[in-house]
Amino acid sequence: MASRPNKKQKRPLAAGAGRSPKPVRRRRPGKDVQLAPRTVRRTALLVGLLAPLLIVGLLALATDPDYQVPCTVLAVLVLMAAVVGLMMIRSTGWVIWPAVFLGVLLLVIPTASLRAQLIAHRGVETRVVITSAHSGKDRMGKVSWTCGIRREDGHPLPHGTIGGTGCSGGSVGRTTTVLADPDGWAPPATLDDDLSFRGAGVYVTGAAAVLWAALTFGAARRSLRGRGRR
């Protein structure tokens, strides 16, 4: 019995004819969203100048403990927006990690250093009575104490808490001398606090802000220069 021809069988190629090679699909490399040069310059101005000024300004308001939490949260949001803006200016290269490091310095240093500067220049020696003492442990197991205080004449003291030397569980009822802000803006500090060392952080803050601006404008210049060569 003769076999039926298979319809799916391919016809033989003619002599000398070869199969045409299949076109190779090349993947297009991912391209970053490119901003217009004018947008790059405006973004660099906002990120390089306005962002550090806002962060330092908010943390200056945070020297008052009543405003510390909301101002610190706003400063963190400003830093996050600034990092995103820097990534829009130049998403490649090594600029992001130094920017994050400088941003952390701008968040951590200003509040404590500005408080130290305020107390060092405006603080008045005030006799106070320790009214309470509370202890706490950090992650390393180190015990720290925080003491509540009031004026010796019985009047309350704004932000009346101190810590460090002279504050312990057995210090309740004792009388000591602290440096208090007459306007009640910054919290009081003990006479044993090294205010000159903490106040030096103001210069570190200024240096970090200048380096942040230089990093931002350098990234914008490199981005614009790279597009001009294309």
PDB file of C-alpha atoms in Angstrom:
ATOM      1  CA  MET A   1       0.000   0.000   0.000  1.00  0.00           C
ATOM      2  CA  ALA A   2       1.495   3.316  -1.054  1.00  0.00           C
ATOM      3  CA  SER A   3       2.112   5.831   1.714  1.00  0.00           C
ATOM      4  CA  ARG A   4       0.260   9.029   1.529  1.00  0.00           C
ATOM      5  CA  PRO A   5       2.348  12.153   1.068  1.00  0.00           C
ATOM      6  CA  ASN A   6       2.805  14.142   4.272  1.00  0.00           C
ATOM      7  CA  LYS A   7       1.475  17.626   3.734  1.00  0.00           C
ATOM      8  CA  LYS A   8       3.624  18.992   6.545  1.00  0.00           C
ATOM      9  CA  GLN A   9       6.805  17.740   4.919  1.00  0.00           C
ATOM     10  CA  LYS A  10       8.979  20.650   3.821  1.00  0.00           C
ATOM     11  CA  ARG A  11       9.919  20.911   0.181  1.00  0.00           C
ATOM     12  CA  PRO A  12      13.592  20.409  -0.574  1.00  0.00           C
ATOM     13  CA  LEU A  13      15.568  23.563  -1.231  1.00  0.00           C
ATOM     14  CA  ALA A  14      16.777  24.232  -4.689  1.00  0.00           C
ATOM     15  CA  ALA A  15      20.405  23.512  -5.407  1.00  0.00           C
ATOM     16  CA  GLY A  16      22.694  26.309  -4.227  1.00  0.00           C
ATOM     17  CA  ALA A  17      20.000  27.996  -2.255  1.00  0.00           C
ATOM     18  CA  GLY A  18      20.504  28.453   1.490  1.00  0.00           C
ATOM     19  CA  ARG A  19      18.187  29.308   4.249  1.00  0.00           C
ATOM     20  CA  SER A  20      18.012  32.965   5.062  1.00  0.00           C
ATOM     21  CA  PRO A  21      19.304  33.585   8.573  1.00  0.00           C
ATOM     22  CA  LYS A  22      16.806  34.761  11.105  1.00  0.00           C
ATOM     23  CA  PRO A  23      17.235  38.383  12.098  1.00  0.00           C
ATOM     24  CA  VAL A  24      18.814  38.731  15.510  1.00  0.00           C
ATOM     25  CA  ARG A  25      16.868  41.021  17.786  1.00  0.00           C
ATOM     26  CA  ARG A  26      19.152  43.187  19.798  1.00  0.00           C
ATOM     27  CA  ARG A  27      18.006  44.498  23.124  1.00  0.00           C
ATOM     28  CA  ARG A  28      18.034  48.187  23.345  1.00  0.00           C
ATOM     29  CA  PRO A  29      20.038  49.415  26.278  1.00  0.00           C
ATOM     30  CA  GLY A  30      17.975  51.122  28.922  1.00  0.00           C
ATOM     31  CA  LYS A  31      18.197  54.855  28.590  1.00  0.00           C
ATOM     32  CA  ASP A  32      17.797  57.254  31.461  1.00  0.00           C
ATOM     33  CA  VAL A  33      15.176  59.901  31.225  1.00  0.00           C
ATOM     34  CA  GLN A  34      17.049  62.962  30.047  1.00  0.00           C
ATOM     35  CA  LEU A  35      15.975  66.344  31.292  1.00  0.00           C
ATOM     36  CA  ALA A  36      16.250  69.496  29.282  1.00  0.00           C
ATOM     37  CA  PRO A  37      19.372  71.577  30.048  1.00  0.00           C
ATOM     38  CA  ARG A  38      17.246  74.331  31.567  1.00  0.00           C
ATOM     39  CA  THR A  39      15.508  71.797  33.815  1.00  0.00           C
ATOM     40  CA  VAL A  40      18.869  70.374  34.878  1.00  0.00           C
ATOM     41  CA  ARG A  41      20.095  73.829  35.903  1.00  0.00           C
ATOM     42  CA  ARG A  42      16.928  74.644  37.830  1.00  0.00           C
ATOM     43  CA  THR A  43      16.950  71.285  39.582  1.00  0.00           C
ATOM     44  CA  ALA A  44      20.607  71.772  40.499  1.00  0.00           C
ATOM     45  CA  LEU A  45      19.805  75.141  42.067  1.00  0.00           C
ATOM     46  CA  LEU A  46      16.960  73.677  44.111  1.00  0.00           C
ATOM     47  CA  VAL A  47      18.925  70.612  45.202  1.00  0.00           C
ATOM     48  CA  GLY A  48      22.292  72.287  45.711  1.00  0.00           C
ATOM     49  CA  LEU A  49      21.228  75.496  47.460  1.00  0.00           C
ATOM     50  CA  LEU A  50      17.646  75.348  48.668  1.00  0.00           C
ATOM     51  CA  ALA A  51      17.715  71.805  50.096  1.00  0.00           C
ATOM     52  CA  PRO A  52      20.602  72.302  52.582  1.00  0.00           C
ATOM     53  CA  LEU A  53      19.206  75.683  53.630  1.00  0.00           C
ATOM     54  CA  LEU A  54      15.813  74.116  54.349  1.00  0.00           C
ATOM     55  CA  ILE A  55      17.345  71.186  56.226  1.00  0.00           C
ATOM     56  CA  VAL A  56      19.537  73.375  58.429  1.00  0.00           C
ATOM     57  CA  GLY A  57      16.697  75.858  58.972  1.00  0.00           C
ATOM     58  CA  LEU A  58      14.281  73.141  60.070  1.00  0.00           C
ATOM     59  CA  LEU A  59      16.853  71.630  62.413  1.00  0.00           C
ATOM     60  CA  ALA A  60      17.542  75.075  63.839  1.00  0.00           C
ATOM     61  CA  LEU A  61      13.860  75.218  64.801  1.00  0.00           C
ATOM     62  CA  ALA A  62      14.276  71.715  66.233  1.00  0.00           C
ATOM     63  CA  THR A  63      16.576  73.133  68.930  1.00  0.00           C
ATOM     64  CA  ASP A  64      13.324  73.776  70.794  1.00  0.00           C
ATOM     65  CA  PRO A  65      12.203  70.315  71.985  1.00  0.00           C
ATOM     66  CA  ASP A  66       8.561  71.275  71.324  1.00  0.00           C
ATOM     67  CA  TYR A  67       9.304  71.412  67.587  1.00  0.00           C
ATOM     68  CA  GLN A  68      11.996  68.742  67.379  1.00  0.00           C
ATOM     69  CA  VAL A  69       9.915  65.834  66.087  1.00  0.00           C
ATOM     70  CA  PRO A  70       7.921  67.581  63.311  1.00  0.00           C
ATOM     71  CA  CYS A  71      10.914  69.629  62.139  1.00  0.00           C
ATOM     72  CA  THR A  72      13.150  66.566  62.030  1.00  0.00           C
ATOM     73  CA  VAL A  73      10.564  64.627  60.018  1.00  0.00           C
ATOM     74  CA  LEU A  74      10.266  67.502  57.541  1.00  0.00           C
ATOM     75  CA  ALA A  75      14.061  67.692  57.262  1.00  0.00           C
ATOM     76  CA  VAL A  76      14.199  63.975  56.425  1.00  0.00           C
ATOM     77  CA  LEU A  77      11.546  64.443  53.716  1.00  0.00           C
ATOM     78  CA  VAL A  78      13.485  67.368  52.245  1.00  0.00           C
ATOM     79  CA  LEU A  79      16.639  65.243  52.144  1.00  0.00           C
ATOM     80  CA  MET A  80      14.808  62.390  50.419  1.00  0.00           C
ATOM     81  CA  ALA A  81      13.428  64.783  47.798  1.00  0.00           C
ATOM     82  CA  ALA A  82      16.898  66.264  47.309  1.00  0.00           C
ATOM     83  CA  VAL A  83      18.435  62.826  46.728  1.00  0.00           C
ATOM     84  CA  VAL A  84      15.731  62.046  44.164  1.00  0.00           C
ATOM     85  CA  GLY A  85      16.443  65.352  42.446  1.00  0.00           C
ATOM     86  CA  LEU A  86      20.155  64.546  42.374  1.00  0.00           C
ATOM     87  CA  MET A  87      19.389  61.169  40.791  1.00  0.00           C
ATOM     88  CA  MET A  88      17.364  62.963  38.125  1.00  0.00           C
ATOM     89  CA  ILE A  89      20.332  65.224  37.394  1.00  0.00           C
ATOM     90  CA  ARG A  90      22.777  62.344  37.140  1.00  0.00           C
ATOM     91  CA  SER A  91      21.636  58.785  37.852  1.00  0.00           C
ATOM     92  CA  THR A  92      24.962  57.180  36.934  1.00  0.00           C
ATOM     93  CA  GLY A  93      28.346  57.519  38.515  1.00  0.00           C
ATOM     94  CA  TRP A  94      29.449  57.771  42.108  1.00  0.00           C
ATOM     95  CA  VAL A  95      27.585  60.900  43.228  1.00  0.00           C
ATOM     96  CA  ILE A  96      24.748  59.207  45.131  1.00  0.00           C
ATOM     97  CA  TRP A  97      26.696  57.635  48.004  1.00  0.00           C
ATOM     98  CA  PRO A  98      28.666  60.780  48.896  1.00  0.00           C
ATOM     99  CA  ALA A  99      25.380  62.700  48.764  1.00  0.00           C
ATOM    100  CA  VAL A 100      23.754  60.264  51.193  1.00  0.00           C
ATOM    101  CA  PHE A 101      26.740  60.566  53.549  1.00  0.00           C
ATOM    102  CA  LEU A 102      26.634  64.373  53.481  1.00  0.00           C
ATOM    103  CA  GLY A 103      22.865  64.294  53.936  1.00  0.00           C
ATOM    104  CA  VAL A 104      23.213  62.170  57.074  1.00  0.00           C
ATOM    105  CA  LEU A 105      25.702  64.682  58.473  1.00  0.00           C
ATOM    106  CA  LEU A 106      23.265  67.511  57.749  1.00  0.00           C
ATOM    107  CA  LEU A 107      20.550  65.648  59.659  1.00  0.00           C
ATOM    108  CA  VAL A 108      22.549  64.512  62.684  1.00  0.00           C
ATOM    109  CA  ILE A 109      24.825  67.427  63.598  1.00  0.00           C
ATOM    110  CA  PRO A 110      22.937  70.775  63.477  1.00  0.00           C
ATOM    111  CA  THR A 111      20.410  70.391  66.329  1.00  0.00           C
ATOM    112  CA  ALA A 112      22.883  69.431  69.073  1.00  0.00           C
ATOM    113  CA  SER A 113      25.549  71.873  67.911  1.00  0.00           C
ATOM    114  CA  LEU A 114      23.132  74.813  67.657  1.00  0.00           C
ATOM    115  CA  ARG A 115      21.775  74.052  71.118  1.00  0.00           C
ATOM    116  CA  ALA A 116      25.320  74.103  72.474  1.00  0.00           C
ATOM    117  CA  GLN A 117      25.986  77.425  70.774  1.00  0.00           C
ATOM    118  CA  LEU A 118      22.799  78.961  72.197  1.00  0.00           C
ATOM    119  CA  ILE A 119      23.542  77.833  75.733  1.00  0.00           C
ATOM    120  CA  ALA A 120      27.211  78.830  75.518  1.00  0.00           C
ATOM    121  CA  HIS A 121      26.366  82.401  74.414  1.00  0.00           C
ATOM    122  CA  ARG A 122      23.043  83.012  76.177  1.00  0.00           C
ATOM    123  CA  GLY A 123      22.985  80.568  79.068  1.00  0.00           C
ATOM    124  CA  VAL A 124      22.584  81.943  82.588  1.00  0.00           C
ATOM    125  CA  GLU A 125      23.726  80.015  85.654  1.00  0.00           C
ATOM    126  CA  THR A 126      20.593  78.990  87.535  1.00  0.00           C
ATOM    127  CA  ARG A 127      20.207  77.095  90.792  1.00  0.00           C
ATOM    128  CA  VAL A 128      17.820  74.175  90.396  1.00  0.00           C
ATOM    129  CA  VAL A 129      16.512  71.248  92.421  1.00  0.00           C
ATOM    130  CA  ILE A 130      16.423  67.740  90.973  1.00  0.00           C
ATOM    131  CA  THR A 131      12.876  66.484  91.327  1.00  0.00           C
ATOM    132  CA  SER A 132      12.965  63.108  89.573  1.00  0.00           C
ATOM    133  CA  ALA A 133      15.340  60.623  87.956  1.00  0.00           C
ATOM    134  CA  HIS A 134      14.669  58.057  85.250  1.00  0.00           C
ATOM    135  CA  SER A 135      17.077  55.469  83.842  1.00  0.00           C
ATOM    136  CA  GLY A 136      17.253  53.766  80.480  1.00  0.00           C
ATOM    137  CA  LYS A 137      19.474  51.307  78.629  1.00  0.00           C
ATOM    138  CA  ASP A 138      20.745  51.572  75.091  1.00  0.00           C
ATOM    139  CA  ARG A 139      21.403  48.657  72.751  1.00  0.00           C
ATOM    140  CA  MET A 140      24.842  48.132  74.267  1.00  0.00           C
ATOM    141  CA  GLY A 141      23.365  47.819  77.743  1.00  0.00           C
ATOM    142  CA  LYS A 142      24.758  51.136  78.943  1.00  0.00           C
ATOM    143  CA  VAL A 143      22.584  52.827  81.571  1.00  0.00           C
ATOM    144  CA  SER A 144      21.851  56.539  81.169  1.00  0.00           C
ATOM    145  CA  TRP A 145      19.904  58.826  83.486  1.00  0.00           C
ATOM    146  CA  THR A 146      17.549  61.733  82.832  1.00  0.00           C
ATOM    147  CA  CYS A 147      16.585  64.030  85.691  1.00  0.00           C
ATOM    148  CA  GLY A 148      13.695  66.456  86.011  1.00  0.00           C
ATOM    149  CA  ILE A 149      14.548  69.853  87.493  1.00  0.00           C
ATOM    150  CA  ARG A 150      12.849  73.047  88.709  1.00  0.00           C
ATOM    151  CA  ARG A 151      14.163  76.368  89.897  1.00  0.00           C
ATOM    152  CA  GLU A 152      15.296  76.611  93.491  1.00  0.00           C
ATOM    153  CA  ASP A 153      12.627  79.237  94.131  1.00  0.00           C
ATOM    154  CA  GLY A 154       9.931  76.755  93.073  1.00  0.00           C
ATOM    155  CA  HIS A 155       9.175  78.195  89.629  1.00  0.00           C
ATOM    156  CA  PRO A 156       9.064  75.730  86.723  1.00  0.00           C
ATOM    157  CA  LEU A 157      11.843  75.701  84.163  1.00  0.00           C
ATOM    158  CA  PRO A 158      11.054  75.342  80.431  1.00  0.00           C
ATOM    159  CA  HIS A 159      12.206  71.946  79.164  1.00  0.00           C
ATOM    160  CA  GLY A 160      13.310  71.101  82.681  1.00  0.00           C
ATOM    161  CA  THR A 161      15.393  67.986  82.137  1.00  0.00           C
ATOM    162  CA  ILE A 162      19.118  67.332  82.301  1.00  0.00           C
ATOM    163  CA  GLY A 163      21.352  64.318  81.912  1.00  0.00           C
ATOM    164  CA  GLY A 164      24.944  63.250  82.242  1.00  0.00           C
ATOM    165  CA  THR A 165      27.169  63.787  85.256  1.00  0.00           C
ATOM    166  CA  GLY A 166      25.339  64.569  88.470  1.00  0.00           C
ATOM    167  CA  CYS A 167      22.138  62.856  87.411  1.00  0.00           C
ATOM    168  CA  SER A 168      21.463  59.461  88.994  1.00  0.00           C
ATOM    169  CA  GLY A 169      18.931  57.651  91.098  1.00  0.00           C
ATOM    170  CA  GLY A 170      20.350  59.084  94.310  1.00  0.00           C
ATOM    171  CA  SER A 171      20.407  62.692  93.167  1.00  0.00           C
ATOM    172  CA  VAL A 172      16.703  63.429  93.717  1.00  0.00           C
ATOM    173  CA  GLY A 173      16.292  66.365  96.097  1.00  0.00           C
ATOM    174  CA  ARG A 174      19.794  67.713  95.551  1.00  0.00           C
ATOM    175  CA  THR A 175      20.516  71.271  94.449  1.00  0.00           C
ATOM    176  CA  THR A 176      22.810  71.955  91.496  1.00  0.00           C
ATOM    177  CA  THR A 177      23.639  74.692  89.018  1.00  0.00           C
ATOM    178  CA  VAL A 178      22.761  74.546  85.326  1.00  0.00           C
ATOM    179  CA  LEU A 179      22.973  76.853  82.326  1.00  0.00           C
ATOM    180  CA  ALA A 180      19.453  77.880  81.298  1.00  0.00           C
ATOM    181  CA  ASP A 181      18.265  79.828  78.279  1.00  0.00           C
ATOM    182  CA  PRO A 182      16.462  82.980  79.519  1.00  0.00           C
ATOM    183  CA  ASP A 183      13.955  82.717  76.661  1.00  0.00           C
ATOM    184  CA  GLY A 184      13.346  79.032  77.323  1.00  0.00           C
ATOM    185  CA  TRP A 185      14.064  78.008  73.734  1.00  0.00           C
ATOM    186  CA  ALA A 186      16.958  75.579  74.213  1.00  0.00           C
ATOM    187  CA  PRO A 187      16.914  73.013  77.019  1.00  0.00           C
ATOM    188  CA  PRO A 188      19.274  73.613  79.977  1.00  0.00           C
ATOM    189  CA  ALA A 189      22.732  72.075  80.186  1.00  0.00           C
ATOM    190  CA  THR A 190      24.935  71.125  83.094  1.00  0.00           C
ATOM    191  CA  LEU A 191      28.201  72.910  83.812  1.00  0.00           C
ATOM    192  CA  ASP A 192      30.071  69.689  83.002  1.00  0.00           C
ATOM    193  CA  ASP A 193      28.847  69.594  79.397  1.00  0.00           C
ATOM    194  CA  ASP A 194      31.573  70.261  76.819  1.00  0.00           C
ATOM    195  CA  LEU A 195      29.684  72.949  74.921  1.00  0.00           C
ATOM    196  CA  SER A 196      32.721  74.071  72.902  1.00  0.00           C
ATOM    197  CA  PHE A 197      33.169  70.590  71.419  1.00  0.00           C
ATOM    198  CA  ARG A 198      29.492  70.166  70.547  1.00  0.00           C
ATOM    199  CA  GLY A 199      29.263  73.722  69.249  1.00  0.00           C
ATOM    200  CA  ALA A 200      32.084  73.023  66.797  1.00  0.00           C
ATOM    201  CA  GLY A 201      29.587  70.942  64.858  1.00  0.00           C
ATOM    202  CA  VAL A 202      28.292  74.192  63.359  1.00  0.00           C
ATOM    203  CA  TYR A 203      31.450  74.389  61.258  1.00  0.00           C
ATOM    204  CA  VAL A 204      31.062  70.755  60.236  1.00  0.00           C
ATOM    205  CA  THR A 205      27.487  71.533  59.176  1.00  0.00           C
ATOM    206  CA  GLY A 206      28.648  74.461  57.063  1.00  0.00           C
ATOM    207  CA  ALA A 207      31.351  72.353  55.423  1.00  0.00           C
ATOM    208  CA  ALA A 208      28.853  69.565  54.672  1.00  0.00           C
ATOM    209  CA  ALA A 209      26.433  72.069  53.079  1.00  0.00           C
ATOM    210  CA  VAL A 210      29.211  73.508  50.880  1.00  0.00           C
ATOM    211  CA  LEU A 211      30.331  70.034  49.800  1.00  0.00           C
ATOM    212  CA  TRP A 212      26.712  69.096  49.038  1.00  0.00           C
ATOM    213  CA  ALA A 213      26.348  72.141  46.791  1.00  0.00           C
ATOM    214  CA  ALA A 214      29.678  71.438  45.057  1.00  0.00           C
ATOM    215  CA  LEU A 215      28.697  67.799  44.489  1.00  0.00           C
ATOM    216  CA  THR A 216      25.322  68.779  43.034  1.00  0.00           C
ATOM    217  CA  PHE A 217      26.672  71.421  40.662  1.00  0.00           C
ATOM    218  CA  GLY A 218      29.524  69.119  39.627  1.00  0.00           C
ATOM    219  CA  ALA A 219      27.036  66.377  38.775  1.00  0.00           C
ATOM    220  CA  ALA A 220      24.920  68.827  36.760  1.00  0.00           C
ATOM    221  CA  ARG A 221      27.980  70.062  34.858  1.00  0.00           C
ATOM    222  CA  ARG A 222      29.081  66.541  33.997  1.00  0.00           C
ATOM    223  CA  SER A 223      25.568  65.646  32.893  1.00  0.00           C
ATOM    224  CA  LEU A 224      25.313  68.684  30.619  1.00  0.00           C
ATOM    225  CA  ARG A 225      28.820  68.136  29.257  1.00  0.00           C
ATOM    226  CA  GLY A 226      28.058  64.497  28.461  1.00  0.00           C
ATOM    227  CA  ARG A 227      24.965  65.444  26.484  1.00  0.00           C
ATOM    228  CA  GLY A 228      26.835  68.102  24.560  1.00  0.00           C
ATOM    229  CA  ARG A 229      29.278  65.508  23.199  1.00  0.00           C
ATOM    230  CA  ARG A 230      26.484  63.375  21.727  1.00  0.00           C
TER     231      ARG A 230
END
